[in-house]
Amino acid sequence: MLVGYVSDENDVAIADVAVELIGADGVPVGCRSSASGRVDADIPPGRYDVVLAGVGYGPKRTTAVVGSEPVRFRLLSDRTYGFVWPKETVSGHTAQIRVSCPRPYRLSLWRYGSRRERVAPLGVGEHEPGATAVPLPDGDVSGSGVDWSPGEFPGQRVVAPERGGLYFVHVDDDGGGFHGLPWIVSPAAPAASVAVLASDLTWTAYNSFGGRSNYLNPAGLPPAPVVSRRQDLAFYTTPERGEWEDEHYPPLSLRRPDPDASIPLTEDVDGPTTTRPGPHLAAADWRLLAWLERQGIEHDLYAESRLARGAVPLDAYRVLVLGCHPEYWTHPMFEQVRDWVHAGGRLLHLGGNGLNCEVELLDDDRLLVHNGDTRELGAGDGPDWSRFTARREPEAALLGVGYDQRGLLTAAPYEVVEPSHWAFAGTGLAAGDLFGHASLNGRILGGASGHETDKISPHSPPGTTLLARGVNANGGGAHLVHVPALGRGEVVSAGSIAFVMSLLVDDVVSALTRNVLDRFLADR
C-alpha cells in the first residue's frame, strides 16, 4: 500500500531513502523510496514508528498514521539552516537562535548598517557532536513552522543590543558553510525623528522554505513532491493559469528559516546584489540603512510585523520611510499610516509595488495572504493592478501611485519632468535630463526605475505632482511623485523597487532623496 512520500525542505522528492516501519507488533518492515519519493510497503493501516535515512540528508525518527492520507515525510539536507525567534525584538529583550547544522558551528552577531560590523561572538553549537542537526517536521512545514530548540533550553539565547538596526547572526560551520539569520532590533523608546520599516511581512510572503510561498505553490503543496522543478511546478507547466487564481490560500509561518534573506559574505554593501531575491528583500533594506547612516540621518528601525501589532509609536515620528518593496500589509497598518499622514506625518515611500496585497497576522507567527482570484483584476496594462485595491481601498490614495505590470523585470533611468521642484534643488538638472543610471541591482540591470514600477492613477490624491518618469520600454517607467497635501501631511513616492539600489551609487538619486528628507524634517 502507499504509505507516503519523502521530500526535502524544498518539497523535492528524495529517491532511495531507507525506510523502516514498526507497528504495534514490534516487527520492523523495511522499504526504500522510489524515484518519485514514493514509499510503498505491505503493511496494514495503523500507527507506526518510522525511521528514515538517506545519503546527504539528516536521518530521523518519526511517527505516522498509515492508511488514510499519504504521509509527507520530510528530511533536511546536510547544510546549515536557522533563524532568530522572534525575528524582530526590542532593544534589551531576549531572543533565541535556532539552528540546525550537520557539523560543529560558531555563532557571531553582526550589525548591517553603513557597513557589515562584527558586534560580538555568541559561542559555539551547544550540542554533542552529531546532535547539532535537528530533524525537520513532517507535513507542510511552510505553514506549521519549525520548532527547533523550543523553550529556554537548549536554545542559544541573545539579548538585543541597545543600538537598534538590522542585525544578522552569522552561523559558520566547520565544513565552510554559512547562513545569515536576519534580526530586526527596534528601540526601547523613540530616539529619532525618522522611523524606517523593514519589510519582514514581504520577506515572509517570498520565503519558500518548506516548499511553499506566496509564489511557489501558494494554494498549498501538490499531492506529491516534485521530481523536476522545471517539469513539475505549476509555475512552469501551466504559466497561463497565473499564480493566484484561487479564493483561499493556506497560511505561511514566520517561524522558519529564510534562506533568501541571508546575504553572502562575499557581497559588500557598496557592490551589486548577488542573489536573485537580494534586490528586493533584506539585501536591499541594508543598502537603504547604509545610505541613511552615511548621510548622518538618525533613524529608528522597526519591523512591519511590529506595526501590524500596533506597537510602532508613529505619533513620536515626523517621517516614516518605507523601503524598496513593502508589498504585503495588513489593513490596520494601512489605516494607521493613512491616519498618521492626515494628521501631519510625512511619508517617504522609496519602493515600488507597495501595499499591493492585504495580509493578516494569525497567532503572531502565521501570515494569511488575501490574493483572491487575480483574473478579476484584468491584464494589468495600467496602474492599479492591486489586490489591496480590489479588497479594501486604493493604495494610490495614500502613496500617490499604483502598481503597473508593464514595468515588470525592466530597468532604466528616470527623466526629469518638473526640474523647478524643490526635490531637485542643487542637482542642476533640466527638463528631459536623465538620472539614476547607476544601480546595485544585480538582477535587473539598467537603472533606478525598474524591477517593478508604479504610476499615477485615477485614485491618486488631488494635486499629486509628477516629478520624474522612468524611460523603461513599452511605457513601463516608474512615476516619482509628490503629494503636497494629504490632510495635514504629505507624501513622496519613488514608484520603483530599483530606486533604493541606486542610493549609494547615483549622486542625483542620493541628492533628491536627501532633499526630501531635509524638507520633511524641517517643515514644521
Tab-separated table of N, CA, C and O in Angstrom, residues 438-509:
chain	number	residue	atom	x	y	z
A	438	ALA	N	23.120	54.600	-12.565
A	438	ALA	CA	23.882	53.621	-11.785
A	438	ALA	C	22.970	52.895	-10.800
A	438	ALA	O	22.046	53.487	-10.235
A	439	SER	N	23.251	51.615	-10.579
A	439	SER	CA	22.420	50.805	-9.690
A	439	SER	C	23.208	49.624	-9.166
A	439	SER	O	24.097	49.107	-9.852
A	440	LEU	N	22.861	49.197	-7.959
A	440	LEU	CA	23.446	47.994	-7.372
A	440	LEU	C	22.523	46.789	-7.509
A	440	LEU	O	22.770	45.745	-6.907
A	441	ASN	N	21.461	46.925	-8.289
A	441	ASN	CA	20.547	45.812	-8.526
A	441	ASN	C	21.236	44.819	-9.453
A	441	ASN	O	21.339	45.031	-10.660
A	442	GLY	N	21.717	43.727	-8.879
A	442	GLY	CA	22.446	42.744	-9.670
A	442	GLY	C	21.575	41.828	-10.488
A	442	GLY	O	22.071	41.031	-11.291
A	443	ARG	N	20.274	41.937	-10.328
A	443	ARG	CA	19.347	41.058	-11.050
A	443	ARG	C	18.717	41.756	-12.249
A	443	ARG	O	18.651	41.202	-13.340
A	444	ILE	N	18.227	42.984	-12.049
A	444	ILE	CA	17.559	43.730	-13.107
A	444	ILE	C	18.436	44.937	-13.427
A	444	ILE	O	18.421	45.936	-12.715
A	445	LEU	N	19.195	44.862	-14.486
A	445	LEU	CA	20.172	45.891	-14.811
A	445	LEU	C	19.532	46.995	-15.644
A	445	LEU	O	18.610	46.749	-16.421
A	446	GLY	N	20.042	48.227	-15.477
A	446	GLY	CA	19.589	49.294	-16.359
A	446	GLY	C	19.323	50.625	-15.700
A	446	GLY	O	19.357	51.650	-16.373
A	447	GLY	N	19.033	50.665	-14.394
A	447	GLY	CA	18.806	51.950	-13.761
A	447	GLY	C	17.859	51.918	-12.600
A	447	GLY	O	17.391	50.855	-12.157
A	448	ALA	N	17.536	53.124	-12.085
A	448	ALA	CA	16.787	53.265	-10.836
A	448	ALA	C	15.288	53.067	-11.001
A	448	ALA	O	14.575	52.896	-10.017
A	449	SER	N	14.783	53.130	-12.230
A	449	SER	CA	13.354	52.896	-12.479
A	449	SER	C	13.192	51.463	-12.963
A	449	SER	O	13.537	51.150	-14.109
A	450	GLY	N	12.694	50.593	-12.086
A	450	GLY	CA	12.544	49.232	-12.576
A	450	GLY	C	12.298	48.181	-11.534
A	450	GLY	O	11.978	48.459	-10.390
A	451	HIS	N	12.478	46.964	-11.984
A	451	HIS	CA	12.181	45.731	-11.273
A	451	HIS	C	10.662	45.550	-11.198
A	451	HIS	O	10.116	44.621	-11.748
A	452	GLU	N	9.992	46.453	-10.504
A	452	GLU	CA	8.544	46.624	-10.566
A	452	GLU	C	8.269	48.108	-10.370
A	452	GLU	O	8.951	48.762	-9.562
A	453	THR	N	7.280	48.630	-11.100
A	453	THR	CA	7.094	50.079	-11.105
A	453	THR	C	5.631	50.475	-10.911
A	453	THR	O	4.716	49.710	-11.213
A	454	ASP	N	5.438	51.694	-10.408
A	454	ASP	CA	4.113	52.249	-10.114
A	454	ASP	C	3.920	53.559	-10.883
A	454	ASP	O	4.895	54.229	-11.246
A	455	LYS	N	2.634	53.931	-11.050
A	455	LYS	CA	2.312	55.158	-11.767
A	455	LYS	C	1.158	55.903	-11.085
A	455	LYS	O	0.396	55.325	-10.309
A	456	ILE	N	1.048	57.190	-11.426
A	456	ILE	CA	-0.119	57.964	-11.016
A	456	ILE	C	-1.366	57.272	-11.559
A	456	ILE	O	-1.388	56.779	-12.687
A	457	SER	N	-2.397	57.232	-10.734
A	457	SER	CA	-3.628	56.538	-11.116
A	457	SER	C	-4.828	57.444	-10.869
A	457	SER	O	-4.704	58.507	-10.246
A	458	PRO	N	-6.010	57.014	-11.330
A	458	PRO	CA	-7.211	57.795	-11.030
A	458	PRO	C	-7.485	57.941	-9.546
A	458	PRO	O	-8.248	58.827	-9.134
A	459	HIS	N	-6.863	57.092	-8.724
A	459	HIS	CA	-7.065	57.153	-7.275
A	459	HIS	C	-6.031	58.027	-6.569
A	459	HIS	O	-6.092	58.192	-5.344
A	460	SER	N	-5.059	58.562	-7.306
A	460	SER	CA	-4.054	59.424	-6.686
A	460	SER	C	-4.718	60.679	-6.136
A	460	SER	O	-5.653	61.213	-6.745
A	461	PRO	N	-4.256	61.181	-4.992
A	461	PRO	CA	-4.895	62.370	-4.399
A	461	PRO	C	-4.798	63.587	-5.310
A	461	PRO	O	-3.849	63.708	-6.103
A	462	PRO	N	-5.755	64.488	-5.227
A	462	PRO	CA	-5.677	65.740	-5.992
A	462	PRO	C	-4.378	66.470	-5.674
A	462	PRO	O	-3.931	66.518	-4.536
A	463	GLY	N	-3.765	67.031	-6.701
A	463	GLY	CA	-2.523	67.767	-6.512
A	463	GLY	C	-1.275	66.916	-6.635
A	463	GLY	O	-0.155	67.448	-6.540
A	464	THR	N	-1.420	65.603	-6.831
A	464	THR	CA	-0.253	64.741	-6.999
A	464	THR	C	0.577	65.234	-8.184
A	464	THR	O	0.057	65.402	-9.299
A	465	THR	N	1.851	65.484	-7.946
A	465	THR	CA	2.728	66.084	-8.945
A	465	THR	C	3.741	65.078	-9.452
A	465	THR	O	4.446	64.445	-8.664
A	466	LEU	N	3.827	64.935	-10.766
A	466	LEU	CA	4.816	64.048	-11.376
A	466	LEU	C	6.149	64.783	-11.453
A	466	LEU	O	6.278	65.798	-12.159
A	467	LEU	N	7.149	64.298	-10.732
A	467	LEU	CA	8.465	64.931	-10.712
A	467	LEU	C	9.386	64.353	-11.777
A	467	LEU	O	10.198	65.061	-12.381
A	468	ALA	N	9.290	63.039	-11.990
A	468	ALA	CA	10.143	62.359	-12.978
A	468	ALA	C	9.471	61.059	-13.363
A	468	ALA	O	8.666	60.512	-12.613
A	469	ARG	N	9.826	60.564	-14.556
A	469	ARG	CA	9.268	59.289	-15.021
A	469	ARG	C	10.386	58.415	-15.564
A	469	ARG	O	11.342	58.902	-16.194
A	470	GLY	N	10.280	57.130	-15.324
A	470	GLY	CA	11.243	56.200	-15.886
A	470	GLY	C	11.062	56.081	-17.392
A	470	GLY	O	9.939	56.188	-17.905
A	471	VAL	N	12.163	55.853	-18.096
A	471	VAL	CA	12.098	55.735	-19.551
A	471	VAL	C	12.122	54.267	-19.974
A	471	VAL	O	12.582	53.941	-21.068
A	472	ASN	N	11.596	53.391	-19.138
A	472	ASN	CA	11.524	51.965	-19.458
A	472	ASN	C	10.732	51.751	-20.743
A	472	ASN	O	9.838	52.519	-21.079
A	473	ALA	N	11.044	50.677	-21.432
A	473	ALA	CA	10.382	50.347	-22.686
A	473	ALA	C	8.894	50.081	-22.472
A	473	ALA	O	8.464	49.676	-21.382
A	474	ASN	N	8.129	50.318	-23.524
A	474	ASN	CA	6.696	49.987	-23.562
A	474	ASN	C	5.893	50.653	-22.452
A	474	ASN	O	4.934	50.071	-21.930
A	475	GLY	N	6.291	51.841	-22.062
A	475	GLY	CA	5.525	52.589	-21.074
A	475	GLY	C	5.617	52.051	-19.672
A	475	GLY	O	4.751	52.351	-18.834
A	476	GLY	N	6.660	51.301	-19.376
A	476	GLY	CA	6.767	50.676	-18.064
A	476	GLY	C	7.494	51.485	-17.015
A	476	GLY	O	7.760	50.982	-15.920
A	477	GLY	N	7.820	52.738	-17.313
A	477	GLY	CA	8.609	53.536	-16.386
A	477	GLY	C	7.873	53.932	-15.124
A	477	GLY	O	6.652	54.134	-15.117
A	478	ALA	N	8.631	54.070	-14.030
A	478	ALA	CA	8.065	54.472	-12.743
A	478	ALA	C	7.743	55.958	-12.740
A	478	ALA	O	8.340	56.752	-13.477
A	479	HIS	N	6.784	56.344	-11.893
A	479	HIS	CA	6.470	57.740	-11.645
A	479	HIS	C	6.975	58.131	-10.262
A	479	HIS	O	6.546	57.557	-9.257
A	480	LEU	N	7.898	59.081	-10.235
A	480	LEU	CA	8.348	59.687	-8.985
A	480	LEU	C	7.432	60.867	-8.713
A	480	LEU	O	7.361	61.804	-9.528
A	481	VAL	N	6.705	60.819	-7.592
A	481	VAL	CA	5.655	61.813	-7.373
A	481	VAL	C	5.759	62.461	-5.994
A	481	VAL	O	6.358	61.905	-5.069
A	482	HIS	N	5.117	63.643	-5.908
A	482	HIS	CA	4.954	64.350	-4.633
A	482	HIS	C	3.473	64.609	-4.432
A	482	HIS	O	2.805	65.157	-5.325
A	483	VAL	N	2.964	64.184	-3.298
A	483	VAL	CA	1.597	64.508	-2.894
A	483	VAL	C	1.734	65.619	-1.857
A	483	VAL	O	2.044	65.358	-0.691
A	484	PRO	N	1.532	66.884	-2.255
A	484	PRO	CA	1.852	68.008	-1.360
A	484	PRO	C	0.909	68.181	-0.193
A	484	PRO	O	1.289	68.792	0.818
A	485	ALA	N	-0.303	67.677	-0.313
A	485	ALA	CA	-1.256	67.857	0.782
A	485	ALA	C	-2.156	66.638	0.877
A	485	ALA	O	-3.027	66.434	0.042
A	486	LEU	N	-1.926	65.844	1.899
A	486	LEU	CA	-2.792	64.705	2.202
A	486	LEU	C	-3.260	64.920	3.637
A	486	LEU	O	-2.578	64.538	4.588
A	487	GLY	N	-4.399	65.585	3.781
A	487	GLY	CA	-4.752	66.086	5.100
A	487	GLY	C	-3.738	67.157	5.473
A	487	GLY	O	-3.463	68.077	4.701
A	488	ARG	N	-3.123	67.019	6.628
A	488	ARG	CA	-2.070	67.947	7.051
A	488	ARG	C	-0.675	67.412	6.781
A	488	ARG	O	0.326	68.028	7.145
A	489	GLY	N	-0.590	66.243	6.140
A	489	GLY	CA	0.699	65.647	5.833
A	489	GLY	C	0.993	65.664	4.346
A	489	GLY	O	0.262	66.259	3.553
A	490	GLU	N	2.074	65.001	3.953
A	490	GLU	CA	2.441	64.921	2.550
A	490	GLU	C	3.242	63.641	2.308
A	490	GLU	O	3.733	63.001	3.244
A	491	VAL	N	3.380	63.298	1.020
A	491	VAL	CA	3.985	62.024	0.631
A	491	VAL	C	4.881	62.242	-0.580
A	491	VAL	O	4.539	63.022	-1.483
A	492	VAL	N	6.005	61.556	-0.603
A	492	VAL	CA	6.819	61.412	-1.816
A	492	VAL	C	7.004	59.931	-2.063
A	492	VAL	O	7.353	59.177	-1.142
A	493	SER	N	6.737	59.491	-3.292
A	493	SER	CA	6.884	58.079	-3.660
A	493	SER	C	7.782	57.949	-4.876
A	493	SER	O	7.624	58.689	-5.860
A	494	ALA	N	8.707	56.999	-4.817
A	494	ALA	CA	9.642	56.776	-5.924
A	494	ALA	C	9.025	55.948	-7.037
A	494	ALA	O	9.433	56.044	-8.196
A	495	GLY	N	8.071	55.063	-6.690
A	495	GLY	CA	7.397	54.259	-7.701
A	495	GLY	C	8.221	53.136	-8.282
A	495	GLY	O	7.841	52.578	-9.319
A	496	SER	N	9.322	52.751	-7.641
A	496	SER	CA	10.225	51.763	-8.238
A	496	SER	C	10.934	50.939	-7.178
A	496	SER	O	11.499	51.490	-6.229
A	497	ILE	N	10.942	49.621	-7.360
A	497	ILE	CA	11.728	48.760	-6.472
A	497	ILE	C	13.210	49.089	-6.592
A	497	ILE	O	13.960	49.074	-5.610
A	498	ALA	N	13.670	49.394	-7.794
A	498	ALA	CA	15.105	49.571	-8.036
A	498	ALA	C	15.654	50.886	-7.493
A	498	ALA	O	16.883	51.060	-7.447
A	499	PHE	N	14.800	51.806	-7.084
A	499	PHE	CA	15.252	53.135	-6.659
A	499	PHE	C	16.264	53.054	-5.519
A	499	PHE	O	17.314	53.701	-5.554
A	500	VAL	N	15.952	52.260	-4.507
A	500	VAL	CA	16.840	52.140	-3.342
A	500	VAL	C	18.220	51.641	-3.750
A	500	VAL	O	19.235	52.037	-3.159
A	501	MET	N	18.265	50.796	-4.773
A	501	MET	CA	19.538	50.209	-5.182
A	501	MET	C	20.445	51.216	-5.882
A	501	MET	O	21.582	50.892	-6.235
A	502	SER	N	19.958	52.433	-6.097
A	502	SER	CA	20.784	53.489	-6.685
A	502	SER	C	21.258	54.518	-5.659
A	502	SER	O	22.088	55.376	-5.979
A	503	LEU	N	20.743	54.453	-4.445
A	503	LEU	CA	21.057	55.474	-3.442
A	503	LEU	C	22.551	55.623	-3.193
A	503	LEU	O	23.064	56.746	-3.056
A	504	LEU	N	23.278	54.513	-3.114
A	504	LEU	CA	24.695	54.546	-2.751
A	504	LEU	C	25.610	54.828	-3.932
A	504	LEU	O	26.809	55.078	-3.734
A	505	VAL	N	25.077	54.803	-5.159
A	505	VAL	CA	25.969	54.900	-6.327
A	505	VAL	C	25.544	55.955	-7.331
A	505	VAL	O	26.271	56.206	-8.297
A	506	ASP	N	24.395	56.590	-7.149
A	506	ASP	CA	23.946	57.621	-8.085
A	506	ASP	C	23.777	58.935	-7.338
A	506	ASP	O	22.956	59.052	-6.425
A	507	ASP	N	24.547	59.945	-7.736
A	507	ASP	CA	24.576	61.204	-6.999
A	507	ASP	C	23.227	61.914	-7.000
A	507	ASP	O	22.825	62.514	-5.995
A	508	VAL	N	22.504	61.863	-8.120
A	508	VAL	CA	21.228	62.575	-8.188
A	508	VAL	C	20.171	61.880	-7.342
A	508	VAL	O	19.415	62.524	-6.605
A	509	VAL	N	20.102	60.544	-7.432
A	509	VAL	CA	19.149	59.802	-6.602
A	509	VAL	C	19.414	60.094	-5.127
A	509	VAL	O	18.480	60.323	-4.344
